[in-house]
Amino acid sequence: MRPCVSFRAMRRTIPLVAMFLAVSAGGALAQSPPPARMPPQRMPPERMPPERMPPERMPPQQMPPQQMPPQASWDSRGWVQLGERTVNGRVDHDRIEVGKYEGKFSKLTMVVDNSDLELVDFKIVFGDRTEYHPKLNHVFREGQRTRALDLPPSEGVIRFIEIKYKNLPGGGDARVQVWGWRTGDAAPPPAPPPVVKHSWDTRGWALLGSRQVNGRADRDRIEVGKYEGKFSKLTMAVEDSDLELVDFRIEFDDRTEYRPKLSHFFREGQRTRVIDLPPSEHAIRFIDLSYKNTRRGGPASVEVWGLRTGGAPPPPAPVAWDSKGWTLLGERTVDGNYDHDRIDVGRYEGKFTKLTIVVENSDLELIDLSVRFGQGAPWHPAVSHYFKEGQRTRAIDFPGDERTIKTIDFKYRNLPGGGRARVAVYGQRSAAAWDGKGWTLLGEQRVNGRRADTDKIRVSRYEPKFRKLTVVVLDSDLEMIDLTIRFARGEPFHPEVNAVFREDSRTKVIDLPGDDRTIKWIEFKYRNLPGGGRARVQVWAK
């Protein structure tokens, strides 16, 4: 069927269609600029030369130093920076002016950057002329900050903050920033635990203070104060050297005091048990410590930690190595990153069935352990390669029956960032008691009292000459202060022996200097350990 459209009607619509097409083409031409005026095509940022790149589009690693945004070493959101200073020289004293226009603050924190720092004093002075000296750590590592310090309630604003500090030897110039949290704002997030190497897990604990034992005997006080809050538990950790604790006294705000019964001798890296404080509505005012360094040791460092009332239960204190029943065969210190050492044992020590290795002072990587017996090929026991400070191997059973050990060879190295590890090797016989077969008993003495005691064993001139000596401790534990051997001729001999002996333990076999020697007498200076009985000491020679 044909469409019913007449030619006359179509002829009337042609002008309208032409007019519409002309208007559309004109609009399109108006929107399209000539090619010569088109903007140049922009290069993507990753292909654009740095010199042509605008700063706001420049990647951070390509920005000029002056345009790099400052990077905070901690989460400073919500905190107000009150000022910063650089520690110039060995000792420096600076003041940060705050003033009334800054408003009032309820908390402060201090951040250390660029280098390590020793803080000598930190004083806050308010508008009403009152001042506050918060007790802070003495040494801060680069990137550390203090805990959030709760300021004492005050209607006065902070006038200024005075800081006395010094750079640590071998470091650069530390930079110190002080930040404040305004009164009335929501509580800030807690500071992360400081990145400091400890020999135990400090999570959940607050460091109340640290001191170093100066000299043979020392007394120190750690001020805590009411602004620190209340604590339900305490513990004390010993670092850097061994320590003898004489007294530990806690005084509360109501002037009541508490003296927990603690062990008197602590090895480096040890800490006390968790001390449950008596129920009290009062905060700790201070803690008095009386202690002394052990003989032939270095200055010990003491840290006191508290667990706040209502906090999560702390991890248990590690169990110290109890060497009772074991014989110390020798010990070595790992010098440098890689070291090779040998411990000579010898046939005079007798036969052993077990071996264990104790690592102290720092972490250690053990590369190889080789034990050479009196007969047979060397033995390489499979032990863990990495040891944490204070760890020891399992009790390693020897192959076969009892074996006489000639030498023990080590290949090991200190781990990066740690100190110099000390390795002690202990052996155990099938019967822990001392078997004096083949030895001559020169005499024995009983240690009287807890105070230092001096005794002398005289040896008859009719006794034969001797080349080796050993001391056996019976009935109780003992601290050996000094051991002197006087010969018929020549200078006295002071062998190096352990400071502390467990009941039923003995010294290593002591080789006397020179050839066979005639012994005139042997002098001891020693004392019983607190909580034990009266130790008995025997001297045997071969």
PDB file of N, CA, C and O in Angstrom, residues 211-220 241-246 289-302 527:
ATOM      1  N   ARG A 211      67.202   3.458  88.981  1.00  0.00           N
ATOM      2  CA  ARG A 211      68.380   3.988  89.648  1.00  0.00           C
ATOM      3  C   ARG A 211      69.571   3.089  89.348  1.00  0.00           C
ATOM      4  O   ARG A 211      69.415   1.912  89.023  1.00  0.00           O
ATOM      5  N   GLN A 212      70.774   3.639  89.488  1.00  0.00           N
ATOM      6  CA  GLN A 212      71.994   2.851  89.347  1.00  0.00           C
ATOM      7  C   GLN A 212      72.691   2.776  90.702  1.00  0.00           C
ATOM      8  O   GLN A 212      72.770   3.765  91.430  1.00  0.00           O
ATOM      9  N   VAL A 213      73.165   1.564  91.017  1.00  0.00           N
ATOM     10  CA  VAL A 213      73.828   1.337  92.307  1.00  0.00           C
ATOM     11  C   VAL A 213      75.263   1.837  92.186  1.00  0.00           C
ATOM     12  O   VAL A 213      76.065   1.270  91.447  1.00  0.00           O
ATOM     13  N   ASN A 214      75.578   2.896  92.894  1.00  0.00           N
ATOM     14  CA  ASN A 214      76.902   3.523  92.814  1.00  0.00           C
ATOM     15  C   ASN A 214      77.739   3.079  94.005  1.00  0.00           C
ATOM     16  O   ASN A 214      77.391   3.320  95.153  1.00  0.00           O
ATOM     17  N   GLY A 215      78.846   2.437  93.716  1.00  0.00           N
ATOM     18  CA  GLY A 215      79.730   2.001  94.779  1.00  0.00           C
ATOM     19  C   GLY A 215      79.311   0.670  95.367  1.00  0.00           C
ATOM     20  O   GLY A 215      78.368   0.023  94.916  1.00  0.00           O
ATOM     21  N   ARG A 216      80.028   0.267  96.382  1.00  0.00           N
ATOM     22  CA  ARG A 216      79.785  -1.028  97.013  1.00  0.00           C
ATOM     23  C   ARG A 216      78.408  -1.073  97.657  1.00  0.00           C
ATOM     24  O   ARG A 216      77.677  -2.053  97.544  1.00  0.00           O
ATOM     25  N   ALA A 217      78.012  -0.019  98.396  1.00  0.00           N
ATOM     26  CA  ALA A 217      76.696   0.059  99.032  1.00  0.00           C
ATOM     27  C   ALA A 217      76.055   1.390  98.664  1.00  0.00           C
ATOM     28  O   ALA A 217      76.746   2.405  98.529  1.00  0.00           O
ATOM     29  N   ASP A 218      74.730   1.400  98.530  1.00  0.00           N
ATOM     30  CA  ASP A 218      74.047   2.614  98.084  1.00  0.00           C
ATOM     31  C   ASP A 218      72.621   2.599  98.618  1.00  0.00           C
ATOM     32  O   ASP A 218      72.040   1.533  98.870  1.00  0.00           O
ATOM     33  N   ARG A 219      72.078   3.802  98.771  1.00  0.00           N
ATOM     34  CA  ARG A 219      70.673   3.979  99.155  1.00  0.00           C
ATOM     35  C   ARG A 219      70.044   4.953  98.178  1.00  0.00           C
ATOM     36  O   ARG A 219      70.632   5.979  97.848  1.00  0.00           O
ATOM     37  N   ASP A 220      68.852   4.646  97.727  1.00  0.00           N
ATOM     38  CA  ASP A 220      68.150   5.505  96.773  1.00  0.00           C
ATOM     39  C   ASP A 220      66.681   5.568  97.132  1.00  0.00           C
ATOM     40  O   ASP A 220      66.132   4.671  97.793  1.00  0.00           O
ATOM     41  N   SER A 241      74.240  -5.882  85.917  1.00  0.00           N
ATOM     42  CA  SER A 241      75.163  -6.605  86.781  1.00  0.00           C
ATOM     43  C   SER A 241      74.364  -7.293  87.878  1.00  0.00           C
ATOM     44  O   SER A 241      73.163  -7.075  88.017  1.00  0.00           O
ATOM     45  N   ASP A 242      75.038  -8.146  88.674  1.00  0.00           N
ATOM     46  CA  ASP A 242      74.382  -8.779  89.814  1.00  0.00           C
ATOM     47  C   ASP A 242      74.217  -7.765  90.940  1.00  0.00           C
ATOM     48  O   ASP A 242      74.887  -6.726  90.981  1.00  0.00           O
ATOM     49  N   LEU A 243      73.333  -8.094  91.902  1.00  0.00           N
ATOM     50  CA  LEU A 243      72.960  -7.133  92.940  1.00  0.00           C
ATOM     51  C   LEU A 243      72.623  -7.864  94.230  1.00  0.00           C
ATOM     52  O   LEU A 243      72.009  -8.935  94.202  1.00  0.00           O
ATOM     53  N   GLU A 244      73.012  -7.271  95.347  1.00  0.00           N
ATOM     54  CA  GLU A 244      72.532  -7.726  96.652  1.00  0.00           C
ATOM     55  C   GLU A 244      71.576  -6.678  97.204  1.00  0.00           C
ATOM     56  O   GLU A 244      71.946  -5.515  97.405  1.00  0.00           O
ATOM     57  N   LEU A 245      70.326  -7.085  97.459  1.00  0.00           N
ATOM     58  CA  LEU A 245      69.307  -6.180  97.985  1.00  0.00           C
ATOM     59  C   LEU A 245      69.303  -6.272  99.505  1.00  0.00           C
ATOM     60  O   LEU A 245      69.142  -7.350 100.074  1.00  0.00           O
ATOM     61  N   VAL A 246      69.479  -5.125 100.176  1.00  0.00           N
ATOM     62  CA  VAL A 246      69.518  -5.089 101.632  1.00  0.00           C
ATOM     63  C   VAL A 246      68.144  -4.779 102.204  1.00  0.00           C
ATOM     64  O   VAL A 246      67.696  -5.400 103.170  1.00  0.00           O
ATOM     65  N   LEU A 289      65.172   2.167  98.621  1.00  0.00           N
ATOM     66  CA  LEU A 289      65.956   0.992  98.275  1.00  0.00           C
ATOM     67  C   LEU A 289      67.314   1.082  98.943  1.00  0.00           C
ATOM     68  O   LEU A 289      67.959   2.137  98.941  1.00  0.00           O
ATOM     69  N   SER A 290      67.747  -0.028  99.517  1.00  0.00           N
ATOM     70  CA  SER A 290      69.095  -0.138 100.058  1.00  0.00           C
ATOM     71  C   SER A 290      69.710  -1.390  99.454  1.00  0.00           C
ATOM     72  O   SER A 290      69.144  -2.491  99.575  1.00  0.00           O
ATOM     73  N   TYR A 291      70.862  -1.238  98.764  1.00  0.00           N
ATOM     74  CA  TYR A 291      71.425  -2.357  98.021  1.00  0.00           C
ATOM     75  C   TYR A 291      72.911  -2.142  97.824  1.00  0.00           C
ATOM     76  O   TYR A 291      73.464  -1.109  98.192  1.00  0.00           O
ATOM     77  N   LYS A 292      73.569  -3.125  97.247  1.00  0.00           N
ATOM     78  CA  LYS A 292      74.992  -2.975  96.939  1.00  0.00           C
ATOM     79  C   LYS A 292      75.369  -3.886  95.788  1.00  0.00           C
ATOM     80  O   LYS A 292      74.732  -4.937  95.565  1.00  0.00           O
ATOM     81  N   ASN A 293      76.376  -3.459  95.050  1.00  0.00           N
ATOM     82  CA  ASN A 293      76.896  -4.268  93.957  1.00  0.00           C
ATOM     83  C   ASN A 293      77.652  -5.467  94.524  1.00  0.00           C
ATOM     84  O   ASN A 293      78.227  -5.408  95.603  1.00  0.00           O
ATOM     85  N   THR A 294      77.656  -6.541  93.763  1.00  0.00           N
ATOM     86  CA  THR A 294      78.372  -7.735  94.190  1.00  0.00           C
ATOM     87  C   THR A 294      79.852  -7.607  93.858  1.00  0.00           C
ATOM     88  O   THR A 294      80.255  -6.826  92.999  1.00  0.00           O
ATOM     89  N   ARG A 295      80.631  -8.407  94.530  1.00  0.00           N
ATOM     90  CA  ARG A 295      82.086  -8.362  94.344  1.00  0.00           C
ATOM     91  C   ARG A 295      82.444  -8.747  92.918  1.00  0.00           C
ATOM     92  O   ARG A 295      81.892  -9.684  92.361  1.00  0.00           O
ATOM     93  N   ARG A 296      83.344  -8.018  92.311  1.00  0.00           N
ATOM     94  CA  ARG A 296      83.864  -8.227  90.952  1.00  0.00           C
ATOM     95  C   ARG A 296      82.805  -7.960  89.870  1.00  0.00           C
ATOM     96  O   ARG A 296      83.015  -8.282  88.723  1.00  0.00           O
ATOM     97  N   GLY A 297      81.670  -7.383  90.251  1.00  0.00           N
ATOM     98  CA  GLY A 297      80.660  -7.032  89.251  1.00  0.00           C
ATOM     99  C   GLY A 297      80.705  -5.551  88.929  1.00  0.00           C
ATOM    100  O   GLY A 297      81.408  -4.766  89.572  1.00  0.00           O
ATOM    101  N   GLY A 298      79.960  -5.132  87.922  1.00  0.00           N
ATOM    102  CA  GLY A 298      79.869  -3.727  87.569  1.00  0.00           C
ATOM    103  C   GLY A 298      78.711  -3.064  88.292  1.00  0.00           C
ATOM    104  O   GLY A 298      78.026  -3.686  89.111  1.00  0.00           O
ATOM    105  N   PRO A 299      78.438  -1.768  88.010  1.00  0.00           N
ATOM    106  CA  PRO A 299      77.306  -1.083  88.640  1.00  0.00           C
ATOM    107  C   PRO A 299      75.976  -1.647  88.115  1.00  0.00           C
ATOM    108  O   PRO A 299      75.712  -1.636  86.914  1.00  0.00           O
ATOM    109  N   ALA A 300      75.146  -2.145  89.004  1.00  0.00           N
ATOM    110  CA  ALA A 300      73.842  -2.685  88.623  1.00  0.00           C
ATOM    111  C   ALA A 300      72.833  -1.561  88.441  1.00  0.00           C
ATOM    112  O   ALA A 300      72.926  -0.515  89.098  1.00  0.00           O
ATOM    113  N   SER A 301      71.876  -1.762  87.539  1.00  0.00           N
ATOM    114  CA  SER A 301      70.761  -0.836  87.347  1.00  0.00           C
ATOM    115  C   SER A 301      69.489  -1.497  87.864  1.00  0.00           C
ATOM    116  O   SER A 301      69.264  -2.682  87.625  1.00  0.00           O
ATOM    117  N   VAL A 302      68.664  -0.706  88.563  1.00  0.00           N
ATOM    118  CA  VAL A 302      67.437  -1.219  89.175  1.00  0.00           C
ATOM    119  C   VAL A 302      66.251  -0.443  88.626  1.00  0.00           C
ATOM    120  O   VAL A 302      66.289   0.791  88.566  1.00  0.00           O
ATOM    121  N   ARG A 527      79.879 -16.208 103.421  1.00  0.00           N
ATOM    122  CA  ARG A 527      78.733 -16.027 104.317  1.00  0.00           C
ATOM    123  C   ARG A 527      77.568 -16.871 103.842  1.00  0.00           C
ATOM    124  O   ARG A 527      77.439 -17.184 102.646  1.00  0.00           O
TER     125      ARG A 527
END
